[in-house]
Each structure stands twice: as structure tokens, then as C-alpha cells.
Amino acid sequence: MLKPIDTIALALGLLALAAPATLRAQTTSPAWNNKQCAVVLTYDDAIDVDLDNVVPALDSAKFRGTFYLIGSSPVVTRRLPEWRQAAKRGHELGNHALFHPCDGSLPGRGFVTPDHDLSKYTVGRAVDEVRANNTLLTAIDGKTARTFAYPCGDRQIGGVMFYEQLKNDFVAARGVTPGLKPAAQVALDNVDAYSINGQNGQYLIDLVKQAQASHTLLVFLFHGVGGGHSLNVSLPAHRQLLRYLKAHEKEIWVAPMVEVAQRIKAEQQATGSKK
């Protein structure tokens, strides 16, 4: 029979053995592939720099990103074989609508053309164009599971959330509101994202460090990388971000939006945190 002092020693020993596992449980998440956080790199609008600058940079670091393609973009038509190759290497081709319609009635929307003014659309037209773009994307990459990104972040037509009719077509939809959330709190119909325009590499890395510390999801929203768009991040800043992610890949899960969203959805269903 163990003496009282032996029983105490045994209990303390068991606690010491359990401490590392407890610490790991507190600092990693199944939703983040058992790492501290998840980082998703997204690139909008299907522009030349995606293929010229971004895909080679991601491939070199062995990272996979999400490219939200506008189906009518001439860069899709002209460089379709390259998009297909990117998809074969694991990059997600996401849906950014067929014509990228934005609400022209909002302030600062002088760039919106009458033909593609979302405020003049019917919900049916918006839904049909998004689904047509899905057909195009499937013809390119052969995949059916993918995510959507709201053009200009616009979600409503006449007060109606048009994505409600598209929820069964996508795993998730990316928005434009900045935020870091744990898996249980991520809204899969409007995933938070940080829009990047001109910030330096240290700013990008600091966001990643915040996600690591809070064990949350961080989504970057890029347009131009090294030029090609009025919204832009420099090549050195983008390169600095990738170097940090590579140096910390044991702690940070970097994956396309569709894969991260599938993990989040599974965890939310398992825990009952979302309907």
C-alpha cells in the first residue's frame, strides 16, 4: 500500500506528464490542422500578376493559395492552360462571379458600369451568373468543392442576401471585413478577410503573429502583387510574409480557403456552434 507521501508524489508526477498535452490542447486546434492558427492567402480578380508573380512565389515556398477568378476576365481566356496547371498544383480557383458586379449606388463606385451594376440586378440574375462561373471553373479544374468571394464585398440586392440561394453551391463565401476569429465563431457565409493595399511586410507578419497568439483564422485579401492593380502589395512585402510563414510552418497551417472552410464546417457541426 502506498504511503500518503508516495500517493502525493505519484499524483504530482502524473500531472507533470499530462501538462505538455494540456498545453498543446490549449494552443492548437483540430480546425487548424492541429497547429496554432490557419492562414489563407487569397488573390482577387484573375490578373496577369497572379500567374506571373504569385503562383511562382507560392510554388517556390510549397504553399497553396486561393485565386478568385472573374469568369469574363481576358486573363482567364488568354491563359487558361496556366490556370489549369495552377489548379493541378493544388491552388484553389475560387468564384468571383462571371462579371464582378458591384453596387453602383454606393459612394465611391464610379468605376461600376451600367451593365454590371449589382443594384440593377435581380437576385435570379446574380445567382445565375455565379453558377455559370462555377460551370466554367469546373471545366478548368474538374472540381466541384470551392468557395465564393463577394465582388466589392457586396452581399445584398434590394435588401436581399443573394448568397442565401447559393449556400449549397459553395463550402463558404469570403467577405471583406477584417477580423480574427476562432473556428466556432467563423461565419462561413461571410468569412473575415484583411484587404491589403500598400502595407509593408512587417504589418503582414504582425497580423500572422496576432493569429498565432489568439489561435484564430487569418485571411489575406490581395489584388495586385508587385503591380497590375490599383490595390497593390509590393513584391518585397509579399516575399517577407511568405518567408515568415515558411519559417513557422510547424505552427501555422497555410492552405486554400476551401480546405480551411471544410475543416471549420466539420468542427462547427461536431460542436454544434453553428447551424
Coordinates of C-alpha atoms in Angstrom, one line a residue:
M1 CA 0.0 0.0 0.0
L2 CA 1.3 3.5 -0.9
K3 CA 2.0 5.8 1.9
P4 CA 0.3 9.3 1.8
I5 CA 3.6 10.9 0.8
D6 CA 4.0 8.4 -2.0
T7 CA 0.5 9.0 -3.2
I8 CA 1.1 12.7 -3.4
A9 CA 4.4 12.2 -5.3
L10 CA 2.6 9.9 -7.8
A11 CA -0.2 12.4 -8.4
L12 CA 2.3 15.2 -9.0
G13 CA 4.2 13.0 -11.4
L14 CA 1.1 12.2 -13.4
L15 CA 0.2 15.9 -13.5
A16 CA 3.7 16.7 -14.8
L17 CA 3.3 14.1 -17.5
A18 CA -0.1 15.5 -18.5
A19 CA 1.0 19.1 -18.6
P20 CA 2.5 19.2 -22.1
A21 CA -0.6 17.5 -23.6
T22 CA -2.8 20.0 -21.8
L23 CA -0.7 22.9 -23.1
R24 CA -0.8 21.6 -26.6
A25 CA -4.6 21.3 -26.4
Q26 CA -4.8 24.9 -25.4
T27 CA -2.5 26.2 -28.1
T28 CA -3.5 24.1 -31.2
S29 CA -6.8 23.3 -32.8
P30 CA -8.1 20.4 -34.9
A31 CA -9.7 23.0 -37.1
W32 CA -6.3 24.4 -37.9
N33 CA -4.8 21.1 -38.7
N34 CA -3.5 20.8 -35.1
K35 CA -1.5 24.0 -35.4
Q36 CA -1.7 27.3 -33.7
C37 CA -3.7 29.1 -36.4
A38 CA -4.7 29.0 -40.0
V39 CA -3.6 31.5 -42.7
V40 CA -5.3 31.7 -46.1
L41 CA -3.8 33.6 -48.9
T42 CA -6.4 34.9 -51.4
Y43 CA -5.9 36.8 -54.6
D44 CA -8.8 38.5 -56.4
D45 CA -9.8 39.3 -60.0
A46 CA -7.8 36.9 -62.2
I47 CA -5.0 39.3 -63.3
D48 CA -1.7 38.6 -65.0
V49 CA 0.4 39.1 -61.9
D50 CA -1.4 36.2 -60.3
L51 CA 0.3 33.9 -62.8
D52 CA 3.5 35.9 -63.3
N53 CA 4.3 36.7 -59.7
V54 CA 2.2 35.0 -57.2
V55 CA 1.9 31.4 -58.4
P56 CA 5.7 31.0 -58.8
A57 CA 6.3 32.5 -55.4
L58 CA 3.8 30.2 -53.7
D59 CA 5.1 27.2 -55.6
S60 CA 8.6 28.0 -54.6
A61 CA 7.6 28.1 -50.9
K62 CA 5.4 25.0 -51.4
F63 CA 2.3 26.9 -50.3
R64 CA -1.1 26.8 -52.0
G65 CA -3.3 29.8 -52.4
T66 CA -6.9 30.7 -53.4
F67 CA -7.4 32.7 -56.6
Y68 CA -10.8 34.2 -57.0
L69 CA -11.4 34.3 -60.8
I70 CA -13.8 36.6 -62.7
G71 CA -15.0 34.3 -65.5
S72 CA -15.1 37.0 -68.1
S73 CA -11.6 38.2 -67.4
P74 CA -9.5 38.2 -70.6
V75 CA -6.6 36.7 -68.4
V76 CA -8.8 33.6 -67.9
T77 CA -9.5 33.3 -71.6
R78 CA -5.9 34.0 -72.7
R79 CA -4.1 32.0 -70.1
L80 CA -6.5 29.2 -69.4
P81 CA -3.9 26.4 -69.6
E82 CA -1.8 28.1 -66.9
W83 CA -4.8 28.4 -64.6
R84 CA -5.4 24.7 -65.1
Q85 CA -1.8 23.9 -64.3
A86 CA -2.0 26.0 -61.1
A87 CA -5.1 24.1 -60.0
K88 CA -3.2 20.8 -60.6
R89 CA -0.5 22.0 -58.3
G90 CA -3.2 22.5 -55.5
H91 CA -4.2 26.1 -55.8
E92 CA -7.9 26.8 -55.5
L93 CA -9.7 28.5 -58.3
G94 CA -12.4 30.3 -56.4
N95 CA -15.6 32.0 -57.8
H96 CA -15.6 35.8 -58.0
A97 CA -18.7 35.9 -60.3
L98 CA -18.9 36.0 -64.0
F99 CA -18.7 39.7 -64.5
H100 CA -17.8 41.0 -61.0
P101 CA -20.9 43.1 -60.5
C102 CA -20.8 45.8 -57.7
D103 CA -23.4 48.0 -56.2
G104 CA -23.0 51.3 -58.2
S105 CA -25.4 53.1 -55.9
L106 CA -22.9 53.2 -53.1
P107 CA -20.4 56.1 -52.6
G108 CA -17.1 55.9 -54.5
R109 CA -18.4 53.4 -57.0
G110 CA -17.9 55.5 -60.2
F111 CA -16.0 52.6 -61.7
V112 CA -19.2 50.4 -61.8
T113 CA -20.5 50.1 -65.4
P114 CA -24.3 50.2 -66.1
D115 CA -24.2 46.7 -67.5
H116 CA -22.8 45.2 -64.2
D117 CA -24.3 47.4 -61.5
L118 CA -25.5 45.0 -58.8
S119 CA -28.1 47.4 -57.6
K120 CA -29.8 46.9 -61.0
Y121 CA -29.6 43.1 -60.9
T122 CA -32.4 40.8 -59.9
V123 CA -31.4 38.1 -57.4
G124 CA -32.0 35.5 -60.0
R125 CA -29.6 37.1 -62.4
A126 CA -26.8 37.3 -59.8
V127 CA -27.3 33.7 -58.8
D128 CA -27.4 32.5 -62.4
E129 CA -24.1 34.3 -63.3
V130 CA -22.3 32.9 -60.2
R131 CA -23.5 29.4 -61.1
A132 CA -22.4 29.9 -64.7
N133 CA -18.9 30.8 -63.4
N134 CA -18.9 27.7 -61.3
T135 CA -19.5 25.7 -64.5
L136 CA -16.6 27.4 -66.2
L137 CA -14.3 26.8 -63.2
T138 CA -15.2 23.1 -63.1
A139 CA -14.4 22.9 -66.8
I140 CA -10.9 24.3 -65.9
D141 CA -10.1 22.3 -62.8
G142 CA -12.6 19.4 -62.7
K143 CA -13.5 20.3 -59.1
T144 CA -16.9 20.9 -57.5
A145 CA -16.0 22.0 -54.0
R146 CA -15.0 25.6 -54.0
T147 CA -15.6 28.9 -52.3
F148 CA -17.0 32.3 -53.4
A149 CA -15.8 35.8 -52.8
Y150 CA -18.3 38.7 -52.9
P151 CA -17.3 41.2 -55.6
C152 CA -16.6 44.5 -53.8
G153 CA -17.8 42.8 -50.7
D154 CA -21.4 43.5 -51.7
R155 CA -23.9 41.0 -50.3
Q156 CA -27.3 42.4 -50.9
I157 CA -29.6 43.2 -53.8
G158 CA -32.6 45.3 -52.8
G159 CA -32.1 44.2 -49.2
V160 CA -32.0 40.5 -50.1
M161 CA -28.9 38.4 -49.3
F162 CA -28.4 36.8 -52.6
Y163 CA -25.9 34.2 -51.3
E164 CA -28.8 32.5 -49.4
Q165 CA -29.7 30.8 -52.7
L166 CA -26.0 29.8 -53.3
K167 CA -25.2 28.2 -49.9
N168 CA -25.5 24.7 -51.3
D169 CA -23.2 25.6 -54.2
F170 CA -20.2 26.5 -52.1
V171 CA -18.3 25.5 -49.0
A172 CA -18.0 29.1 -47.9
A173 CA -18.0 32.8 -49.0
R174 CA -15.2 35.2 -48.3
G175 CA -16.1 38.8 -47.3
V176 CA -14.0 41.9 -46.9
T177 CA -14.5 42.8 -43.2
P178 CA -11.2 42.4 -41.2
G179 CA -11.2 40.2 -38.2
L180 CA -9.6 37.2 -36.4
K181 CA -12.0 34.5 -35.1
P182 CA -11.7 31.0 -33.7
A183 CA -13.3 28.3 -35.7
A184 CA -16.5 28.3 -33.7
Q185 CA -17.2 31.9 -34.5
V186 CA -16.3 32.0 -38.2
A187 CA -19.3 32.9 -40.3
L188 CA -18.9 30.7 -43.3
D189 CA -21.3 32.9 -45.4
N190 CA -19.1 35.9 -44.8
V191 CA -15.6 34.9 -43.8
D192 CA -13.5 37.8 -42.5
A193 CA -10.5 39.0 -44.5
Y194 CA -7.9 41.7 -44.3
S195 CA -7.7 43.7 -47.5
I196 CA -4.1 44.6 -48.3
N197 CA -3.1 47.8 -50.1
G198 CA 0.3 49.3 -49.6
Q199 CA 1.1 47.9 -46.2
N200 CA 4.7 46.7 -45.6
G201 CA 5.9 43.2 -44.8
Q202 CA 6.1 43.8 -41.1
Y203 CA 2.4 44.7 -41.0
L204 CA 1.6 41.4 -42.7
I205 CA 3.8 39.4 -40.3
D206 CA 2.3 41.2 -37.3
L207 CA -1.2 40.1 -38.4
V208 CA 0.1 36.5 -38.5
K209 CA 1.6 36.8 -35.0
Q210 CA -1.8 38.1 -33.7
A211 CA -3.5 35.0 -35.3
Q212 CA -0.9 32.7 -33.6
A213 CA -1.4 34.3 -30.2
S214 CA -5.2 34.2 -30.4
H215 CA -5.4 30.8 -32.3
T216 CA -7.6 32.2 -34.9
L217 CA -8.2 32.3 -38.7
L218 CA -6.4 34.9 -40.7
V219 CA -7.4 35.5 -44.3
F220 CA -5.4 37.9 -46.5
L221 CA -7.1 39.6 -49.4
F222 CA -4.7 40.6 -52.1
H223 CA -5.2 42.1 -55.5
G224 CA -2.0 43.3 -57.3
V225 CA 1.3 41.8 -56.1
G226 CA 4.1 43.8 -57.5
G227 CA 1.7 45.9 -59.6
G228 CA -1.1 45.0 -62.0
H229 CA -3.9 46.6 -59.9
S230 CA -4.7 49.9 -58.2
L231 CA -4.8 47.9 -54.9
N232 CA -1.3 46.5 -54.5
V233 CA 1.3 45.0 -52.2
S234 CA 4.9 45.2 -53.1
L235 CA 6.9 42.1 -54.1
P236 CA 9.3 42.5 -51.1
A237 CA 6.4 42.8 -48.6
H238 CA 4.7 39.7 -50.1
R239 CA 8.0 37.8 -50.1
Q240 CA 8.7 38.8 -46.5
L241 CA 5.3 37.3 -45.5
L242 CA 6.0 34.1 -47.3
R243 CA 9.4 33.8 -45.7
Y244 CA 7.9 34.2 -42.2
L245 CA 5.1 31.6 -42.9
K246 CA 7.8 29.2 -44.2
A247 CA 10.0 29.6 -41.1
H248 CA 7.0 28.9 -38.9
E249 CA 5.1 26.3 -40.9
K250 CA 5.2 23.8 -38.0
E251 CA 3.0 26.3 -36.0
I252 CA 0.9 27.8 -38.9
W253 CA -1.4 26.0 -41.3
V254 CA -1.3 27.6 -44.7
A255 CA -4.0 26.2 -47.0
P256 CA -6.6 27.2 -49.6
M257 CA -9.8 28.7 -48.4
V258 CA -11.9 25.6 -49.4
E259 CA -9.8 23.2 -47.3
V260 CA -9.8 25.5 -44.2
A261 CA -13.6 26.1 -44.6
Q262 CA -14.2 22.4 -44.8
R263 CA -12.4 21.9 -41.5
I264 CA -14.3 24.8 -39.9
K265 CA -17.6 23.4 -41.1
A266 CA -16.8 20.0 -39.7
E267 CA -15.8 21.4 -36.3
Q268 CA -18.8 23.6 -36.1
Q269 CA -21.1 20.7 -36.9
A270 CA -19.3 18.5 -34.3
T271 CA -19.6 21.1 -31.6
G272 CA -23.0 22.5 -32.6
S273 CA -21.5 26.0 -32.6
K274 CA -23.1 26.8 -36.0
K275 CA -26.2 25.6 -37.8

